[in-house]
Amino acid sequence: MLKKSFNILKNNMIFIQPVLIWQAVFFIVMYVSAERIQLPPVRLLMYFSIVMLFILCLAGWFHINKLAVLGYDEKDDENKITEKALENFKKFFEGVGENCTKIICSSLLLAALYIAAFIGIFQAGLNYFGMPEFIKELAQTAPFGNSEQLAAYFSKISETDALIFAKWTILINSVLCILNFFALLYFAAANFENKNFIISFFKAVKLFISNFFSSVYIMLYAFMIFLAVNFAINQAALIFGVNAFIFSLFVILNTIYFNYYVLLVFCFYYDKTKKAEDNCSSRG
């Protein structure tokens, strides 16, 4: 599954283009909003538009990734691989039309899930860890404009506060890993199944629970890749400084990583459900 996902990504690198284009639009809109737009209603309209554009982008993007998983054949030669990649990429807007409603409904349900989860972990963190004292003072006293003064500020944090902060960090990152994996699993169910978003949600829950250890393995594997990619970028930033090239590298590598993670979860879903169903049908 890991190798299969990597091969599909390698064969379909053109698929990262829609997400890169959306990110370019996002940065332009945020710049214009901050520098040129003063009226709050206009800003809200721009933010709403960029969110809707992202959802439409996901609808088409998930569709072409699904087609790549369904059409993968390791015996294909280079010409066939290129032909399939271009053919699937051309179906991006077809996916926007087919999946738009499902992705919007799924996104709203996931947004509610994320909000409920963070309310839960916030309460759990307060009950079991407490809030570090420096967090309460941070907004008023931390010198955000000066990196050296900010580093000096954090160096004065007590060991107790540092331990509490570490616990909060582990808790939040653990929950985020689970939520992000489940979100992609849910989007896989919504794309592979011709059913409404509620049924797809419970199918994703069932698959997650029934393949819990495999799910945890994929989450940890993806998280380690994420850490490795961003560690390499941070090291490059330390050597060359933060500039346009390093920022572009950060955006491109994280987009490639995101595409690989999507393909990994889509392959996981396909292998555990659709492929198993096909095998059962062939035996029957």
PDB file of C-alpha atoms in Angstrom:
ATOM      1  CA  MET A   1       0.000   0.000   0.000  1.00  0.00           C
ATOM      2  CA  LEU A   2       2.813   2.432   0.861  1.00  0.00           C
ATOM      3  CA  LYS A   3       4.683   1.657  -2.353  1.00  0.00           C
ATOM      4  CA  LYS A   4       1.493   1.716  -4.402  1.00  0.00           C
ATOM      5  CA  SER A   5       0.592   5.188  -3.093  1.00  0.00           C
ATOM      6  CA  PHE A   6       4.095   6.465  -3.861  1.00  0.00           C
ATOM      7  CA  ASN A   7       3.965   5.046  -7.401  1.00  0.00           C
ATOM      8  CA  ILE A   8       0.576   6.656  -8.056  1.00  0.00           C
ATOM      9  CA  LEU A   9       1.900   9.995  -6.795  1.00  0.00           C
ATOM     10  CA  LYS A  10       5.029   9.682  -8.941  1.00  0.00           C
ATOM     11  CA  ASN A  11       2.913   8.869 -12.001  1.00  0.00           C
ATOM     12  CA  ASN A  12       0.512  11.765 -11.392  1.00  0.00           C
ATOM     13  CA  MET A  13       2.610  14.700 -10.149  1.00  0.00           C
ATOM     14  CA  ILE A  14       0.474  16.940 -12.336  1.00  0.00           C
ATOM     15  CA  PHE A  15      -2.279  16.476  -9.741  1.00  0.00           C
ATOM     16  CA  ILE A  16      -0.661  18.931  -7.329  1.00  0.00           C
ATOM     17  CA  GLN A  17      -1.398  21.835  -9.698  1.00  0.00           C
ATOM     18  CA  PRO A  18      -4.990  22.609  -8.562  1.00  0.00           C
ATOM     19  CA  VAL A  19      -3.942  22.837  -4.892  1.00  0.00           C
ATOM     20  CA  LEU A  20      -0.921  24.995  -5.747  1.00  0.00           C
ATOM     21  CA  ILE A  21      -3.133  27.327  -7.802  1.00  0.00           C
ATOM     22  CA  TRP A  22      -5.622  27.601  -4.933  1.00  0.00           C
ATOM     23  CA  GLN A  23      -2.807  28.455  -2.520  1.00  0.00           C
ATOM     24  CA  ALA A  24      -1.570  31.176  -4.873  1.00  0.00           C
ATOM     25  CA  VAL A  25      -5.086  32.628  -5.030  1.00  0.00           C
ATOM     26  CA  PHE A  26      -5.340  32.368  -1.238  1.00  0.00           C
ATOM     27  CA  PHE A  27      -2.131  34.356  -0.649  1.00  0.00           C
ATOM     28  CA  ILE A  28      -3.198  37.012  -3.170  1.00  0.00           C
ATOM     29  CA  VAL A  29      -6.639  37.363  -1.565  1.00  0.00           C
ATOM     30  CA  MET A  30      -5.158  37.585   1.939  1.00  0.00           C
ATOM     31  CA  TYR A  31      -2.677  40.243   0.805  1.00  0.00           C
ATOM     32  CA  VAL A  32      -5.345  42.299  -0.954  1.00  0.00           C
ATOM     33  CA  SER A  33      -7.674  41.913   2.020  1.00  0.00           C
ATOM     34  CA  ALA A  34      -5.027  43.116   4.470  1.00  0.00           C
ATOM     35  CA  GLU A  35      -3.624  45.954   2.373  1.00  0.00           C
ATOM     36  CA  ARG A  36      -6.504  47.226   0.227  1.00  0.00           C
ATOM     37  CA  ILE A  37      -9.845  46.240   1.744  1.00  0.00           C
ATOM     38  CA  GLN A  38     -11.093  48.187   4.747  1.00  0.00           C
ATOM     39  CA  LEU A  39     -14.787  47.286   4.902  1.00  0.00           C
ATOM     40  CA  PRO A  40     -15.403  44.206   7.155  1.00  0.00           C
ATOM     41  CA  PRO A  41     -18.363  42.888   5.058  1.00  0.00           C
ATOM     42  CA  VAL A  42     -16.195  42.886   1.923  1.00  0.00           C
ATOM     43  CA  ARG A  43     -13.427  41.047   3.784  1.00  0.00           C
ATOM     44  CA  LEU A  44     -15.896  38.447   5.044  1.00  0.00           C
ATOM     45  CA  LEU A  45     -17.183  37.967   1.495  1.00  0.00           C
ATOM     46  CA  MET A  46     -13.624  37.439   0.248  1.00  0.00           C
ATOM     47  CA  TYR A  47     -12.882  34.930   3.018  1.00  0.00           C
ATOM     48  CA  PHE A  48     -16.117  33.059   2.297  1.00  0.00           C
ATOM     49  CA  SER A  49     -15.279  32.989  -1.419  1.00  0.00           C
ATOM     50  CA  ILE A  50     -11.796  31.559  -0.819  1.00  0.00           C
ATOM     51  CA  VAL A  51     -13.232  28.834   1.456  1.00  0.00           C
ATOM     52  CA  MET A  52     -15.838  27.892  -1.155  1.00  0.00           C
ATOM     53  CA  LEU A  53     -13.158  27.874  -3.846  1.00  0.00           C
ATOM     54  CA  PHE A  54     -11.124  25.480  -1.679  1.00  0.00           C
ATOM     55  CA  ILE A  55     -14.106  23.138  -1.288  1.00  0.00           C
ATOM     56  CA  LEU A  56     -14.688  23.158  -5.062  1.00  0.00           C
ATOM     57  CA  CYS A  57     -10.977  22.480  -5.560  1.00  0.00           C
ATOM     58  CA  LEU A  58     -11.156  19.508  -3.175  1.00  0.00           C
ATOM     59  CA  ALA A  59     -14.221  18.135  -4.987  1.00  0.00           C
ATOM     60  CA  GLY A  60     -12.352  17.943  -8.294  1.00  0.00           C
ATOM     61  CA  TRP A  61      -9.029  17.016  -6.728  1.00  0.00           C
ATOM     62  CA  PHE A  62     -10.374  14.085  -4.713  1.00  0.00           C
ATOM     63  CA  HIS A  63     -12.152  12.856  -7.854  1.00  0.00           C
ATOM     64  CA  ILE A  64      -9.001  12.691  -9.988  1.00  0.00           C
ATOM     65  CA  ASN A  65      -7.068  11.052  -7.151  1.00  0.00           C
ATOM     66  CA  LYS A  66      -9.817   8.433  -6.874  1.00  0.00           C
ATOM     67  CA  LEU A  67      -9.580   7.782 -10.620  1.00  0.00           C
ATOM     68  CA  ALA A  68      -5.805   7.368 -10.303  1.00  0.00           C
ATOM     69  CA  VAL A  69      -6.269   4.752  -7.562  1.00  0.00           C
ATOM     70  CA  LEU A  70      -8.938   2.877  -9.523  1.00  0.00           C
ATOM     71  CA  GLY A  71      -6.914   2.891 -12.745  1.00  0.00           C
ATOM     72  CA  TYR A  72      -3.522   2.023 -11.269  1.00  0.00           C
ATOM     73  CA  ASP A  73      -1.722  -0.881 -12.914  1.00  0.00           C
ATOM     74  CA  GLU A  74       1.932  -1.505 -12.080  1.00  0.00           C
ATOM     75  CA  LYS A  75       2.404  -3.143 -15.506  1.00  0.00           C
ATOM     76  CA  ASP A  76       1.737   0.110 -17.395  1.00  0.00           C
ATOM     77  CA  ASP A  77       4.581   1.499 -19.499  1.00  0.00           C
ATOM     78  CA  GLU A  78       5.623   5.170 -19.511  1.00  0.00           C
ATOM     79  CA  ASN A  79       3.332   6.106 -22.419  1.00  0.00           C
ATOM     80  CA  LYS A  80       0.320   4.501 -20.763  1.00  0.00           C
ATOM     81  CA  ILE A  81       1.107   6.188 -17.429  1.00  0.00           C
ATOM     82  CA  THR A  82       1.316   9.624 -19.068  1.00  0.00           C
ATOM     83  CA  GLU A  83      -1.875   8.987 -21.052  1.00  0.00           C
ATOM     84  CA  LYS A  84      -3.804   7.961 -17.928  1.00  0.00           C
ATOM     85  CA  ALA A  85      -2.505  10.910 -15.900  1.00  0.00           C
ATOM     86  CA  LEU A  86      -3.564  13.457 -18.515  1.00  0.00           C
ATOM     87  CA  GLU A  87      -6.905  11.738 -19.081  1.00  0.00           C
ATOM     88  CA  ASN A  88      -7.706  11.739 -15.354  1.00  0.00           C
ATOM     89  CA  PHE A  89      -6.502  15.324 -14.907  1.00  0.00           C
ATOM     90  CA  LYS A  90      -8.920  16.489 -17.601  1.00  0.00           C
ATOM     91  CA  LYS A  91     -11.775  15.108 -15.458  1.00  0.00           C
ATOM     92  CA  PHE A  92     -11.074  17.607 -12.640  1.00  0.00           C
ATOM     93  CA  PHE A  93     -14.098  19.777 -13.440  1.00  0.00           C
ATOM     94  CA  GLU A  94     -16.228  16.680 -13.915  1.00  0.00           C
ATOM     95  CA  GLY A  95     -15.392  15.855 -10.289  1.00  0.00           C
ATOM     96  CA  VAL A  96     -16.318  19.372  -9.184  1.00  0.00           C
ATOM     97  CA  GLY A  97     -19.799  18.894 -10.613  1.00  0.00           C
ATOM     98  CA  GLU A  98     -20.271  15.364  -9.290  1.00  0.00           C
ATOM     99  CA  ASN A  99     -18.847  15.807  -5.789  1.00  0.00           C
ATOM    100  CA  CYS A 100     -19.532  19.444  -4.927  1.00  0.00           C
ATOM    101  CA  THR A 101     -22.634  18.826  -2.777  1.00  0.00           C
ATOM    102  CA  LYS A 102     -21.083  15.795  -1.037  1.00  0.00           C
ATOM    103  CA  ILE A 103     -17.879  17.661  -0.209  1.00  0.00           C
ATOM    104  CA  ILE A 104     -19.759  20.700   1.134  1.00  0.00           C
ATOM    105  CA  CYS A 105     -21.975  18.541   3.369  1.00  0.00           C
ATOM    106  CA  SER A 106     -19.033  16.387   4.460  1.00  0.00           C
ATOM    107  CA  SER A 107     -16.972  19.504   5.245  1.00  0.00           C
ATOM    108  CA  LEU A 108     -19.745  20.957   7.410  1.00  0.00           C
ATOM    109  CA  LEU A 109     -20.051  17.694   9.328  1.00  0.00           C
ATOM    110  CA  LEU A 110     -16.278  17.516   9.780  1.00  0.00           C
ATOM    111  CA  ALA A 111     -16.173  21.150  10.936  1.00  0.00           C
ATOM    112  CA  ALA A 112     -18.703  20.273  13.654  1.00  0.00           C
ATOM    113  CA  LEU A 113     -16.600  17.228  14.587  1.00  0.00           C
ATOM    114  CA  TYR A 114     -13.409  19.311  14.844  1.00  0.00           C
ATOM    115  CA  ILE A 115     -15.147  21.945  16.983  1.00  0.00           C
ATOM    116  CA  ALA A 116     -16.612  19.304  19.324  1.00  0.00           C
ATOM    117  CA  ALA A 117     -13.230  17.539  19.578  1.00  0.00           C
ATOM    118  CA  PHE A 118     -11.361  20.737  20.452  1.00  0.00           C
ATOM    119  CA  ILE A 119     -13.943  21.724  23.036  1.00  0.00           C
ATOM    120  CA  GLY A 120     -13.478  18.253  24.542  1.00  0.00           C
ATOM    121  CA  ILE A 121      -9.669  18.357  24.598  1.00  0.00           C
ATOM    122  CA  PHE A 122      -9.699  21.907  25.968  1.00  0.00           C
ATOM    123  CA  GLN A 123     -11.847  20.800  28.890  1.00  0.00           C
ATOM    124  CA  ALA A 124      -9.777  17.632  29.372  1.00  0.00           C
ATOM    125  CA  GLY A 125      -6.547  19.622  29.274  1.00  0.00           C
ATOM    126  CA  LEU A 126      -7.787  22.123  31.834  1.00  0.00           C
ATOM    127  CA  ASN A 127      -8.977  19.321  34.138  1.00  0.00           C
ATOM    128  CA  TYR A 128      -5.848  17.148  33.919  1.00  0.00           C
ATOM    129  CA  PHE A 129      -2.994  19.551  33.075  1.00  0.00           C
ATOM    130  CA  GLY A 130      -4.161  23.036  33.922  1.00  0.00           C
ATOM    131  CA  MET A 131      -3.205  26.130  31.938  1.00  0.00           C
ATOM    132  CA  PRO A 132       0.479  27.218  31.940  1.00  0.00           C
ATOM    133  CA  GLU A 133       0.917  30.540  33.703  1.00  0.00           C
ATOM    134  CA  PHE A 134       2.907  32.056  30.843  1.00  0.00           C
ATOM    135  CA  ILE A 135      -0.021  31.543  28.431  1.00  0.00           C
ATOM    136  CA  LYS A 136      -2.151  33.872  30.540  1.00  0.00           C
ATOM    137  CA  GLU A 137       0.505  36.599  30.300  1.00  0.00           C
ATOM    138  CA  LEU A 138       1.639  35.935  26.734  1.00  0.00           C
ATOM    139  CA  ALA A 139      -0.719  38.285  24.867  1.00  0.00           C
ATOM    140  CA  GLN A 140       0.125  41.249  27.101  1.00  0.00           C
ATOM    141  CA  THR A 141       3.852  40.816  27.715  1.00  0.00           C
ATOM    142  CA  ALA A 142       5.434  38.750  24.908  1.00  0.00           C
ATOM    143  CA  PRO A 143       7.424  40.903  22.418  1.00  0.00           C
ATOM    144  CA  PHE A 144       6.054  39.343  19.197  1.00  0.00           C
ATOM    145  CA  GLY A 145       7.799  41.830  16.932  1.00  0.00           C
ATOM    146  CA  ASN A 146      11.338  40.843  17.924  1.00  0.00           C
ATOM    147  CA  SER A 147      12.455  37.229  17.487  1.00  0.00           C
ATOM    148  CA  GLU A 148      15.440  37.561  19.841  1.00  0.00           C
ATOM    149  CA  GLN A 149      13.358  39.082  22.646  1.00  0.00           C
ATOM    150  CA  LEU A 150      10.683  36.454  22.066  1.00  0.00           C
ATOM    151  CA  ALA A 151      13.276  33.651  22.368  1.00  0.00           C
ATOM    152  CA  ALA A 152      14.562  35.251  25.576  1.00  0.00           C
ATOM    153  CA  TYR A 153      10.992  35.430  26.883  1.00  0.00           C
ATOM    154  CA  PHE A 154      10.396  31.709  26.309  1.00  0.00           C
ATOM    155  CA  SER A 155      13.755  30.806  27.841  1.00  0.00           C
ATOM    156  CA  LYS A 156      12.503  32.159  31.183  1.00  0.00           C
ATOM    157  CA  ILE A 157       9.537  29.769  31.318  1.00  0.00           C
ATOM    158  CA  SER A 158       9.560  27.575  34.421  1.00  0.00           C
ATOM    159  CA  GLU A 159      10.061  23.809  34.161  1.00  0.00           C
ATOM    160  CA  THR A 160       6.527  23.228  35.452  1.00  0.00           C
ATOM    161  CA  ASP A 161       5.024  25.436  32.745  1.00  0.00           C
ATOM    162  CA  ALA A 162       7.248  23.795  30.113  1.00  0.00           C
ATOM    163  CA  LEU A 163       6.027  20.336  31.164  1.00  0.00           C
ATOM    164  CA  ILE A 164       2.377  21.428  31.102  1.00  0.00           C
ATOM    165  CA  PHE A 165       2.894  23.014  27.670  1.00  0.00           C
ATOM    166  CA  ALA A 166       4.497  19.788  26.390  1.00  0.00           C
ATOM    167  CA  LYS A 167       1.479  17.787  27.588  1.00  0.00           C
ATOM    168  CA  TRP A 168      -0.874  20.183  25.813  1.00  0.00           C
ATOM    169  CA  THR A 169       1.211  19.900  22.641  1.00  0.00           C
ATOM    170  CA  ILE A 170       1.139  16.086  22.693  1.00  0.00           C
ATOM    171  CA  LEU A 171      -2.607  16.044  23.363  1.00  0.00           C
ATOM    172  CA  ILE A 172      -3.469  18.503  20.584  1.00  0.00           C
ATOM    173  CA  ASN A 173      -1.166  16.866  18.013  1.00  0.00           C
ATOM    174  CA  SER A 174      -2.494  13.385  18.849  1.00  0.00           C
ATOM    175  CA  VAL A 175      -6.095  14.488  18.395  1.00  0.00           C
ATOM    176  CA  LEU A 176      -5.205  16.348  15.195  1.00  0.00           C
ATOM    177  CA  CYS A 177      -3.515  13.238  13.756  1.00  0.00           C
ATOM    178  CA  ILE A 178      -6.636  11.173  14.400  1.00  0.00           C
ATOM    179  CA  LEU A 179      -9.021  13.846  13.105  1.00  0.00           C
ATOM    180  CA  ASN A 180      -6.984  14.512   9.947  1.00  0.00           C
ATOM    181  CA  PHE A 181      -6.739  10.816   9.135  1.00  0.00           C
ATOM    182  CA  PHE A 182     -10.450  10.293   9.750  1.00  0.00           C
ATOM    183  CA  ALA A 183     -11.303  13.355   7.629  1.00  0.00           C
ATOM    184  CA  LEU A 184      -9.426  11.888   4.652  1.00  0.00           C
ATOM    185  CA  LEU A 185     -10.992   8.477   5.295  1.00  0.00           C
ATOM    186  CA  TYR A 186     -14.416  10.137   5.312  1.00  0.00           C
ATOM    187  CA  PHE A 187     -13.660  11.974   2.058  1.00  0.00           C
ATOM    188  CA  ALA A 188     -12.539   8.651   0.567  1.00  0.00           C
ATOM    189  CA  ALA A 189     -15.844   7.061   1.555  1.00  0.00           C
ATOM    190  CA  ALA A 190     -17.758  10.038   0.146  1.00  0.00           C
ATOM    191  CA  ASN A 191     -15.898   9.752  -3.162  1.00  0.00           C
ATOM    192  CA  PHE A 192     -15.823   5.982  -3.631  1.00  0.00           C
ATOM    193  CA  GLU A 193     -19.415   5.384  -2.525  1.00  0.00           C
ATOM    194  CA  ASN A 194     -22.457   6.644  -4.397  1.00  0.00           C
ATOM    195  CA  LYS A 195     -24.301   7.341  -1.141  1.00  0.00           C
ATOM    196  CA  ASN A 196     -25.242  10.362   0.969  1.00  0.00           C
ATOM    197  CA  PHE A 197     -22.716  11.958   3.313  1.00  0.00           C
ATOM    198  CA  ILE A 198     -24.288  10.526   6.497  1.00  0.00           C
ATOM    199  CA  ILE A 199     -23.965   6.922   5.311  1.00  0.00           C
ATOM    200  CA  SER A 200     -20.400   7.634   4.150  1.00  0.00           C
ATOM    201  CA  PHE A 201     -19.592   9.036   7.599  1.00  0.00           C
ATOM    202  CA  PHE A 202     -20.677   5.887   9.424  1.00  0.00           C
ATOM    203  CA  LYS A 203     -18.936   3.701   6.853  1.00  0.00           C
ATOM    204  CA  ALA A 204     -15.699   5.585   7.569  1.00  0.00           C
ATOM    205  CA  VAL A 205     -16.243   5.174  11.327  1.00  0.00           C
ATOM    206  CA  LYS A 206     -16.819   1.434  10.888  1.00  0.00           C
ATOM    207  CA  LEU A 207     -13.704   1.041   8.734  1.00  0.00           C
ATOM    208  CA  PHE A 208     -11.591   3.052  11.185  1.00  0.00           C
ATOM    209  CA  ILE A 209     -12.688   0.936  14.160  1.00  0.00           C
ATOM    210  CA  SER A 210     -12.446  -2.426  12.378  1.00  0.00           C
ATOM    211  CA  ASN A 211      -8.938  -1.589  11.098  1.00  0.00           C
ATOM    212  CA  PHE A 212      -7.768   0.399  14.105  1.00  0.00           C
ATOM    213  CA  PHE A 213      -4.153  -0.791  14.228  1.00  0.00           C
ATOM    214  CA  SER A 214      -3.672  -0.357  10.472  1.00  0.00           C
ATOM    215  CA  SER A 215      -5.124   3.135  10.802  1.00  0.00           C
ATOM    216  CA  VAL A 216      -2.740   4.015  13.634  1.00  0.00           C
ATOM    217  CA  TYR A 217       0.192   2.706  11.595  1.00  0.00           C
ATOM    218  CA  ILE A 218      -0.749   4.911   8.620  1.00  0.00           C
ATOM    219  CA  MET A 219      -1.224   7.935  10.906  1.00  0.00           C
ATOM    220  CA  LEU A 220       2.186   7.486  12.516  1.00  0.00           C
ATOM    221  CA  TYR A 221       3.856   6.829   9.163  1.00  0.00           C
ATOM    222  CA  ALA A 222       2.330   9.962   7.630  1.00  0.00           C
ATOM    223  CA  PHE A 223       3.182  12.045  10.701  1.00  0.00           C
ATOM    224  CA  MET A 224       6.832  10.944  10.577  1.00  0.00           C
ATOM    225  CA  ILE A 225       7.040  11.931   6.903  1.00  0.00           C
ATOM    226  CA  PHE A 226       5.495  15.309   7.769  1.00  0.00           C
ATOM    227  CA  LEU A 227       8.088  15.864  10.492  1.00  0.00           C
ATOM    228  CA  ALA A 228      10.941  14.822   8.175  1.00  0.00           C
ATOM    229  CA  VAL A 229       9.793  17.126   5.349  1.00  0.00           C
ATOM    230  CA  ASN A 230       9.370  20.140   7.605  1.00  0.00           C
ATOM    231  CA  PHE A 231      12.626  19.439   9.485  1.00  0.00           C
ATOM    232  CA  ALA A 232      14.468  19.505   6.150  1.00  0.00           C
ATOM    233  CA  ILE A 233      12.778  22.787   5.212  1.00  0.00           C
ATOM    234  CA  ASN A 234      13.617  24.329   8.597  1.00  0.00           C
ATOM    235  CA  GLN A 235      17.252  23.317   8.213  1.00  0.00           C
ATOM    236  CA  ALA A 236      17.330  24.898   4.759  1.00  0.00           C
ATOM    237  CA  ALA A 237      15.802  28.074   6.230  1.00  0.00           C
ATOM    238  CA  LEU A 238      18.501  28.178   8.917  1.00  0.00           C
ATOM    239  CA  ILE A 239      21.245  27.822   6.300  1.00  0.00           C
ATOM    240  CA  PHE A 240      19.886  30.081   3.547  1.00  0.00           C
ATOM    241  CA  GLY A 241      17.509  32.281   5.526  1.00  0.00           C
ATOM    242  CA  VAL A 242      13.780  32.723   4.999  1.00  0.00           C
ATOM    243  CA  ASN A 243      13.247  33.961   1.453  1.00  0.00           C
ATOM    244  CA  ALA A 244      10.897  33.468  -1.498  1.00  0.00           C
ATOM    245  CA  PHE A 245      12.671  30.288  -2.599  1.00  0.00           C
ATOM    246  CA  ILE A 246      12.462  28.650   0.854  1.00  0.00           C
ATOM    247  CA  PHE A 247       8.817  29.658   1.173  1.00  0.00           C
ATOM    248  CA  SER A 248       8.027  28.232  -2.281  1.00  0.00           C
ATOM    249  CA  LEU A 249       9.872  25.043  -1.340  1.00  0.00           C
ATOM    250  CA  PHE A 250       7.803  24.820   1.845  1.00  0.00           C
ATOM    251  CA  VAL A 251       4.526  25.180  -0.077  1.00  0.00           C
ATOM    252  CA  ILE A 252       5.439  22.723  -2.860  1.00  0.00           C
ATOM    253  CA  LEU A 253       6.855  19.984  -0.597  1.00  0.00           C
ATOM    254  CA  ASN A 254       3.917  20.162   1.802  1.00  0.00           C
ATOM    255  CA  THR A 255       1.498  20.013  -1.139  1.00  0.00           C
ATOM    256  CA  ILE A 256       3.272  16.899  -2.435  1.00  0.00           C
ATOM    257  CA  TYR A 257       3.136  15.426   1.070  1.00  0.00           C
ATOM    258  CA  PHE A 258      -0.588  16.207   1.325  1.00  0.00           C
ATOM    259  CA  ASN A 259      -1.234  14.564  -2.052  1.00  0.00           C
ATOM    260  CA  TYR A 260       0.701  11.478  -0.946  1.00  0.00           C
ATOM    261  CA  TYR A 261      -1.284  11.280   2.298  1.00  0.00           C
ATOM    262  CA  VAL A 262      -4.562  11.543   0.368  1.00  0.00           C
ATOM    263  CA  LEU A 263      -3.489   8.761  -2.001  1.00  0.00           C
ATOM    264  CA  LEU A 264      -2.333   6.632   0.931  1.00  0.00           C
ATOM    265  CA  VAL A 265      -5.719   6.893   2.650  1.00  0.00           C
ATOM    266  CA  PHE A 266      -7.609   6.408  -0.622  1.00  0.00           C
ATOM    267  CA  CYS A 267      -5.586   3.239  -1.347  1.00  0.00           C
ATOM    268  CA  PHE A 268      -6.235   2.073   2.209  1.00  0.00           C
ATOM    269  CA  TYR A 269      -9.976   2.602   1.749  1.00  0.00           C
ATOM    270  CA  TYR A 270     -10.018   0.939  -1.668  1.00  0.00           C
ATOM    271  CA  ASP A 271      -8.012  -2.091  -0.531  1.00  0.00           C
ATOM    272  CA  LYS A 272     -10.194  -2.599   2.564  1.00  0.00           C
ATOM    273  CA  THR A 273     -13.571  -2.106   0.886  1.00  0.00           C
ATOM    274  CA  LYS A 274     -13.919  -1.931  -2.885  1.00  0.00           C
ATOM    275  CA  LYS A 275     -11.087  -4.348  -3.691  1.00  0.00           C
ATOM    276  CA  ALA A 276     -12.416  -6.818  -1.133  1.00  0.00           C
ATOM    277  CA  GLU A 277     -15.906  -6.517  -2.646  1.00  0.00           C
ATOM    278  CA  ASP A 278     -14.503  -7.105  -6.137  1.00  0.00           C
ATOM    279  CA  ASN A 279     -12.675 -10.228  -4.929  1.00  0.00           C
ATOM    280  CA  CYS A 280     -15.855 -11.564  -3.318  1.00  0.00           C
ATOM    281  CA  SER A 281     -17.810 -10.915  -6.519  1.00  0.00           C
ATOM    282  CA  SER A 282     -15.210 -12.705  -8.643  1.00  0.00           C
ATOM    283  CA  ARG A 283     -15.334 -15.728  -6.357  1.00  0.00           C
ATOM    284  CA  GLY A 284     -19.102 -15.754  -6.499  1.00  0.00           C
TER     285      GLY A 284
END
